[in-house]
């Protein structure tokens, strides 16, 4: 008997290859690292694996960010590219820091950003939002290991090694390159079952990393049973909810918002007050630009780039004000100082000196493209020197590093 259509398009994350990594030696080949490098990475203490830092959160508390050791970063980057990016087919209800869905012609059929996530809930009349508490801290080493052993079908020793590379203090952490992928996969074997059950009630479910959203086209839908179903799913993985952030909203009371966007329409929209704030931000940058000599300062460049980044969010939703605001900003682009001229010359000389030994490293590539960005500013005044430096940089392009 054929399965109902419902089960044909709601699927769990899937591995797109039956091949497996059968040994540590195979793992090194797959990641293109030597066993010596792998053993060095595994020998690092948790304190040496990461350097901890903190950044302020919106609520005033601090978010701990961990910067991985160069060797850990290198291996995690290979894990992302060769395992998570290459081998995982992501379902339509998961969003966040994962690759867009691409068809056989190389076209994006589904973006995986917050705008696409919000679009799933357009025209909703009832909305449930839930937030996982300390999500990364609660994804334990054992669950990470299970992802590699059960989802990827890798043997015990390979799964253990991969989990050690991805974890610190027995859990994943903010700052590790692999953490967002693991967070997206941590419910791989149970989440799709919940999505199917909710679909039977004509509910739409999405998860963007640790933000769960469920919507209904019915007015005043009662989410009590839905909340309990989600709690049971998370309990199975020892993942606690942030109960303070569990919220039910109805369109009859307030505009429904998902990831900062209104979803009362056919397509997600930014709220009017956000567009007003963007116009005010652009006006502020115009005021700063009018101050003598300020356009060459680092402070202006920082304010300008932040403002341009915010304005470019409007392009994603094809907002009519995007082009207007961008035109205003393009008239007051940051300008280079003599200090920038000197810095670019020194930076290019250092790239030339380091090319033979470091030209294939991640950090060399990062420095190379940072200099390119600085030359974009430099050419606005020092076009001849900028062109000369670009010619020199063509000879020291980063070597292929995967």
Coordinates of C-alpha atoms in Angstrom, one line a residue:
X1 CA 0.0 0.0 0.0
X2 CA 1.4 3.4 -1.0
X3 CA 2.3 5.8 1.8
X4 CA 0.2 9.0 2.0
X5 CA 1.6 12.0 0.1
X6 CA 2.2 13.7 3.4
X7 CA 5.1 11.4 4.1
X8 CA 6.7 11.9 0.7
X9 CA 7.7 15.5 1.1
X10 CA 8.3 15.8 4.9
X11 CA 11.5 14.0 5.5
X12 CA 14.3 14.0 8.0
X13 CA 17.8 15.1 7.2
X14 CA 19.3 12.5 4.9
X15 CA 22.8 11.4 4.0
X16 CA 23.2 11.5 0.2
X17 CA 25.8 8.8 0.0
X18 CA 26.0 5.2 1.2
X19 CA 29.8 5.4 1.4
X20 CA 31.4 5.5 4.9
X21 CA 34.6 6.4 6.5
X22 CA 35.8 3.1 7.9
X23 CA 38.9 4.0 9.9
X24 CA 41.0 6.9 11.3
X25 CA 43.3 6.6 8.3
X26 CA 40.3 7.0 5.9
X27 CA 39.2 10.0 8.0
X28 CA 42.5 11.7 7.5
X29 CA 42.3 11.0 3.7
X30 CA 38.8 12.4 3.6
X31 CA 39.7 15.6 5.4
X32 CA 43.1 15.8 3.8
X33 CA 45.0 16.1 7.1
X34 CA 47.9 14.0 8.3
X35 CA 47.5 11.6 11.3
X36 CA 50.2 13.7 13.0
X37 CA 48.0 16.8 12.7
X38 CA 44.9 15.0 13.9
X39 CA 46.8 13.6 16.9
X40 CA 48.1 17.0 17.7
X41 CA 44.6 18.4 17.6
X42 CA 43.3 15.7 19.8
X43 CA 46.2 16.2 22.3
X44 CA 45.2 19.8 22.9
X45 CA 43.5 20.5 26.3
X46 CA 40.1 22.1 26.3
X47 CA 41.8 25.4 27.5
X48 CA 44.2 25.2 24.5
X49 CA 41.5 24.2 22.0
X50 CA 39.8 27.6 22.3
X51 CA 40.4 31.1 23.5
X52 CA 37.3 32.4 25.2
X53 CA 35.8 35.9 24.7
X54 CA 32.5 37.6 25.4
X55 CA 30.1 39.9 23.5
X56 CA 27.0 41.6 24.9
X57 CA 23.6 40.2 24.0
X58 CA 20.4 42.2 23.4
X59 CA 19.2 41.6 26.9
X60 CA 22.4 43.0 28.4
X61 CA 23.9 39.7 29.4
X62 CA 27.1 38.4 27.9
X63 CA 27.5 35.7 25.2
X64 CA 30.7 33.6 25.5
X65 CA 32.4 33.2 22.1
X66 CA 35.2 30.6 21.7
X67 CA 37.9 31.2 19.1
X68 CA 39.3 27.8 18.0
X69 CA 43.0 27.0 17.8
X70 CA 44.3 27.2 14.2
X71 CA 44.6 23.4 13.9
X72 CA 41.1 22.8 15.3
X73 CA 39.8 25.5 13.0
X74 CA 41.4 23.9 10.0
X75 CA 40.0 20.4 10.7
X76 CA 36.5 21.8 11.6
X77 CA 36.5 23.7 8.3
X78 CA 37.2 20.5 6.4
X79 CA 34.5 18.7 8.4
X80 CA 32.0 21.4 7.3
X81 CA 33.0 21.3 3.6
X82 CA 33.4 17.6 3.1
X83 CA 30.8 16.2 5.5
X84 CA 28.1 18.6 6.4
X85 CA 28.0 20.6 3.2
X86 CA 28.7 17.7 0.8
X87 CA 26.7 14.8 2.4
X88 CA 23.6 16.2 4.0
X89 CA 20.3 16.8 2.3
X90 CA 18.4 19.3 4.5
X91 CA 14.6 19.2 4.9
X92 CA 12.5 22.3 4.3
X93 CA 11.7 23.0 7.9
X94 CA 15.3 23.6 9.0
X95 CA 17.0 27.0 8.5
X96 CA 20.1 28.8 9.7
X97 CA 23.8 28.4 9.0
X98 CA 23.4 25.6 6.5
X99 CA 23.7 25.5 2.7
X100 CA 20.9 26.7 0.4
X101 CA 19.0 24.0 -1.4
X102 CA 20.4 23.8 -5.0
X103 CA 18.8 22.0 -8.0
X104 CA 20.7 20.0 -10.7
X105 CA 21.2 23.2 -12.7
X106 CA 23.0 25.0 -9.8
X107 CA 20.0 27.2 -9.1
X108 CA 18.9 28.0 -5.5
X109 CA 15.5 26.4 -5.0
X110 CA 15.2 27.3 -1.3
X111 CA 17.3 29.8 0.6
X112 CA 18.1 28.8 4.2
X113 CA 18.2 32.3 5.8
X114 CA 15.8 33.9 8.3
X115 CA 13.8 35.6 5.5
X116 CA 13.0 32.2 3.9
X117 CA 12.2 30.8 7.3
X118 CA 9.7 33.7 8.0
X119 CA 8.1 33.2 4.6
X120 CA 6.9 29.7 5.6
X121 CA 4.6 31.4 8.1
X122 CA 3.1 34.1 5.8
X123 CA -0.7 34.7 6.1
X124 CA -0.7 33.0 9.5
X125 CA -3.3 34.1 12.0
X126 CA -2.0 32.3 15.0
X127 CA 1.7 31.9 16.0
X128 CA 3.7 29.9 18.6
X129 CA 7.3 30.8 19.3
X130 CA 9.6 28.7 21.5
X131 CA 13.3 29.1 22.3
X132 CA 15.8 26.4 23.4
X133 CA 17.7 27.4 26.5
X134 CA 21.5 27.5 26.3
X135 CA 21.2 25.3 23.2
X136 CA 24.8 24.7 22.4
X137 CA 25.7 24.0 26.0
X138 CA 23.1 21.3 26.2
X139 CA 24.2 19.4 23.1
X140 CA 26.3 16.9 24.9
X141 CA 29.4 15.1 23.5
X142 CA 27.4 11.8 23.5
X143 CA 24.7 13.3 21.1
X144 CA 27.4 14.7 18.9
X145 CA 29.1 11.3 18.7
X146 CA 25.7 9.7 17.9
X147 CA 25.2 12.1 14.9
X148 CA 28.5 10.7 13.4
X149 CA 27.8 7.1 14.3
X150 CA 24.0 6.9 13.5
X151 CA 23.4 9.5 10.9
X152 CA 26.7 9.3 9.0
X153 CA 27.1 5.6 9.8
X154 CA 30.8 5.9 10.9
X155 CA 32.5 3.4 13.2
X156 CA 32.9 4.0 16.9
X157 CA 36.5 5.3 16.8
X158 CA 35.9 7.7 13.9
X159 CA 32.7 9.1 15.5
X160 CA 34.6 9.6 18.8
X161 CA 37.4 11.5 17.1
X162 CA 35.1 13.7 15.2
X163 CA 33.1 14.5 18.3
X164 CA 36.3 15.4 20.2
X165 CA 37.2 17.8 17.4
X166 CA 33.8 19.5 17.5
X167 CA 33.4 19.7 21.3
X168 CA 34.8 21.5 24.3
X169 CA 34.1 20.5 27.9
X170 CA 31.7 17.7 26.7
X171 CA 29.5 20.0 24.6
X172 CA 29.5 22.1 21.5
X173 CA 30.3 25.8 21.8
X174 CA 29.7 29.2 20.2
X175 CA 32.6 29.9 17.9
X176 CA 33.3 26.4 16.7
X177 CA 32.8 26.2 13.0
X178 CA 30.9 22.9 13.2
X179 CA 28.5 23.9 16.0
X180 CA 25.7 25.4 13.8
X181 CA 25.6 22.2 11.6
X182 CA 25.5 19.9 14.6
X183 CA 22.8 22.1 16.2
X184 CA 20.8 21.7 13.0
X185 CA 21.3 18.0 13.0
X186 CA 20.8 17.2 16.7
X187 CA 17.1 16.4 16.3
X188 CA 17.6 14.6 13.0
X189 CA 15.9 11.3 14.1
X190 CA 12.8 12.7 15.9
X191 CA 12.0 16.2 14.5
X192 CA 10.5 15.0 11.2
X193 CA 7.9 12.9 13.1
X194 CA 6.8 15.9 15.0
X195 CA 6.5 17.9 11.7
X196 CA 4.3 15.2 10.2
X197 CA 2.0 15.2 13.3
X198 CA 1.7 19.0 13.2
X199 CA 1.1 18.9 9.5
X200 CA -2.0 16.7 10.1
X201 CA -3.4 19.7 12.1
X202 CA -2.5 22.0 9.2
X203 CA 0.3 23.6 11.2
X204 CA 3.6 24.9 9.8
X205 CA 6.8 24.1 11.8
X206 CA 10.2 25.7 11.3
X207 CA 13.4 25.8 13.3
X208 CA 16.2 28.3 12.8
X209 CA 19.0 26.9 15.0
X210 CA 17.4 27.3 18.5
X211 CA 14.2 29.3 17.5
X212 CA 11.1 27.1 16.9
X213 CA 8.1 28.6 15.2
X214 CA 4.7 27.0 14.6
X215 CA 1.9 28.8 12.8
X216 CA -1.7 28.2 11.9
X217 CA -4.0 29.9 9.3
X218 CA -6.9 29.6 11.9
X219 CA -7.7 32.5 14.2
X220 CA -7.1 31.9 17.9
X221 CA -5.7 28.4 17.4
X222 CA -5.0 26.7 20.8
X223 CA -1.4 25.5 20.9
X224 CA -1.5 23.7 24.2
X225 CA -1.1 20.2 22.7
X226 CA 1.6 21.5 20.3
X227 CA 3.6 22.9 23.1
X228 CA 3.5 19.5 24.9
X229 CA 4.5 17.6 21.8
X230 CA 7.5 19.9 21.3
X231 CA 8.5 19.6 25.0
X232 CA 8.4 15.8 24.7
X233 CA 10.6 15.8 21.6
X234 CA 13.2 18.0 23.3
X235 CA 13.0 16.0 26.6
X236 CA 14.1 13.0 24.6
X237 CA 17.4 14.8 23.8
X238 CA 17.8 16.5 27.2
X239 CA 17.2 19.9 25.7
X240 CA 15.5 22.4 28.0
X241 CA 13.2 25.2 26.8
X242 CA 13.5 28.8 27.8
X243 CA 10.0 29.1 29.1
X244 CA 10.2 32.9 29.4
X245 CA 10.4 33.1 25.6
X246 CA 7.5 30.8 24.8
X247 CA 4.9 33.1 23.3
X248 CA 1.5 32.6 21.6
X249 CA 0.3 35.5 19.3
X250 CA -2.9 36.1 17.4
X251 CA -3.3 38.5 14.4
X252 CA -6.4 39.9 15.9
X253 CA -4.4 41.3 18.8
X254 CA -1.0 42.3 17.2
X255 CA 1.0 42.0 14.0
X256 CA 2.6 38.6 13.8
X257 CA 6.4 38.7 13.7
X258 CA 8.8 35.9 12.8
X259 CA 12.6 36.7 13.1
X260 CA 11.9 40.4 13.0
X261 CA 9.6 40.3 10.0
X262 CA 5.8 40.7 9.6
X263 CA 4.1 37.6 8.2
X264 CA 0.6 38.9 7.9
X265 CA 1.1 39.2 4.2
X266 CA 1.9 36.9 1.2
X267 CA 5.6 37.7 1.6
X268 CA 7.5 38.7 4.7
X269 CA 7.9 42.4 5.3
X270 CA 10.0 44.5 7.6
X271 CA 7.8 46.5 10.0
X272 CA 7.3 50.2 9.2
X273 CA 9.3 51.4 12.3
X274 CA 12.3 49.3 11.1
X275 CA 12.3 51.2 7.8
X276 CA 12.0 54.5 9.6
X277 CA 15.0 53.6 11.8
X278 CA 17.0 52.7 8.6
X279 CA 16.1 56.1 7.1
X280 CA 17.2 57.8 10.3
X281 CA 20.5 55.8 10.3
X282 CA 21.2 56.9 6.7
X283 CA 20.4 60.6 7.6
X284 CA 22.8 60.3 10.6
X285 CA 25.6 59.0 8.3
X286 CA 25.0 61.9 5.9
X287 CA 25.3 64.3 8.8
X288 CA 28.6 62.7 9.8
X289 CA 29.9 62.8 6.2
X290 CA 29.3 66.6 6.2
X291 CA 31.9 67.1 9.0
X292 CA 35.2 68.2 7.5
X293 CA 37.7 65.3 7.3
X294 CA 35.5 62.8 8.9
X295 CA 35.0 60.6 5.9
X296 CA 38.6 59.4 6.1
X297 CA 38.3 58.2 9.7
X298 CA 38.0 54.6 10.8
X299 CA 35.0 55.6 13.0
X300 CA 33.1 56.8 9.9
X301 CA 34.0 53.7 7.9
X302 CA 32.6 51.5 10.7
X303 CA 29.4 53.5 11.0
X304 CA 29.0 53.6 7.2
X305 CA 29.5 49.8 6.8
X306 CA 27.1 49.0 9.6
X307 CA 24.5 51.2 8.0
X308 CA 25.0 49.8 4.5
X309 CA 24.7 46.3 6.0
X310 CA 21.3 47.2 7.6
X311 CA 20.0 48.9 4.4
X312 CA 20.9 45.8 2.3
X313 CA 18.5 43.7 4.3
X314 CA 15.8 45.5 2.4
X315 CA 17.0 44.1 -0.9
X316 CA 16.3 40.6 0.4
X317 CA 12.6 41.4 0.5
X318 CA 12.6 43.7 -2.6
X319 CA 11.6 46.7 -0.5
X320 CA 11.1 49.9 -2.6
X321 CA 13.3 52.0 -0.3
X322 CA 16.4 49.9 -0.8
X323 CA 17.6 51.5 -4.0
X324 CA 16.8 55.0 -2.7
X325 CA 18.8 54.5 0.5
X326 CA 21.7 52.8 -1.3
X327 CA 22.0 55.7 -3.7
X328 CA 22.2 58.1 -0.8
X329 CA 25.0 56.1 0.8
X330 CA 27.0 55.7 -2.4
X331 CA 27.2 59.5 -2.6
X332 CA 29.1 59.6 0.7
X333 CA 31.4 56.5 0.5
X334 CA 34.3 56.4 3.0
X335 CA 37.5 57.9 1.7
X336 CA 41.1 56.7 2.4
X337 CA 43.6 58.5 4.4
X338 CA 47.4 58.7 4.0
X339 CA 47.6 56.1 6.8
X340 CA 45.5 53.7 4.7
X341 CA 47.9 54.3 1.8
X342 CA 50.9 53.3 4.0
X343 CA 49.0 50.4 5.5
X344 CA 48.1 48.9 2.1
X345 CA 51.7 49.1 0.9
X346 CA 53.0 47.3 4.0
X347 CA 50.2 44.7 3.8
X348 CA 51.0 43.8 0.2
X349 CA 54.7 43.6 1.0
X350 CA 53.9 41.1 3.8
X351 CA 51.8 39.0 1.5
X352 CA 54.6 38.8 -0.9
X353 CA 57.0 37.8 1.9
X354 CA 54.7 35.1 3.3
X355 CA 53.4 33.7 0.0
X356 CA 55.9 30.8 -0.5
X357 CA 55.3 29.4 3.0
X358 CA 51.8 30.4 3.9
X359 CA 50.0 31.0 0.6
X360 CA 47.7 28.0 1.1
X361 CA 46.6 28.7 4.7
X362 CA 43.3 30.0 5.9
X363 CA 44.9 33.0 7.5
X364 CA 46.8 34.0 4.4
X365 CA 43.5 33.9 2.4
X366 CA 41.8 36.1 5.0
X367 CA 44.6 38.6 5.0
X368 CA 44.7 38.6 1.1
X369 CA 41.0 39.5 0.8
X370 CA 41.2 42.0 3.7
X371 CA 43.8 43.9 1.6
X372 CA 41.5 43.7 -1.4
X373 CA 38.8 45.4 0.6
X374 CA 41.1 48.1 1.7
X375 CA 42.2 48.7 -1.9
X376 CA 38.5 49.2 -2.8
X377 CA 38.6 52.2 -0.5
X378 CA 42.1 53.3 -1.5
X379 CA 41.2 53.5 -5.3
X380 CA 38.6 56.3 -4.6
X381 CA 41.5 58.7 -4.2
X382 CA 44.8 56.9 -4.9
X383 CA 43.7 55.1 -8.1
X384 CA 47.2 54.7 -9.7
X385 CA 48.8 53.3 -6.5
X386 CA 45.8 51.0 -6.0
X387 CA 46.1 49.6 -9.5
X388 CA 49.9 49.0 -9.0
X389 CA 49.2 47.1 -5.7
X390 CA 46.5 45.0 -7.3
X391 CA 48.9 44.0 -10.1
X392 CA 51.5 42.9 -7.5
X393 CA 48.8 40.9 -5.6
X394 CA 47.9 38.9 -8.8
X395 CA 51.3 37.2 -8.4
X396 CA 50.6 36.1 -4.8
X397 CA 46.9 34.9 -5.0
X398 CA 46.1 32.3 -2.3
X399 CA 46.9 28.8 -3.2
X400 CA 43.9 26.4 -3.4
X401 CA 43.1 25.2 0.2
X402 CA 40.1 23.1 0.9

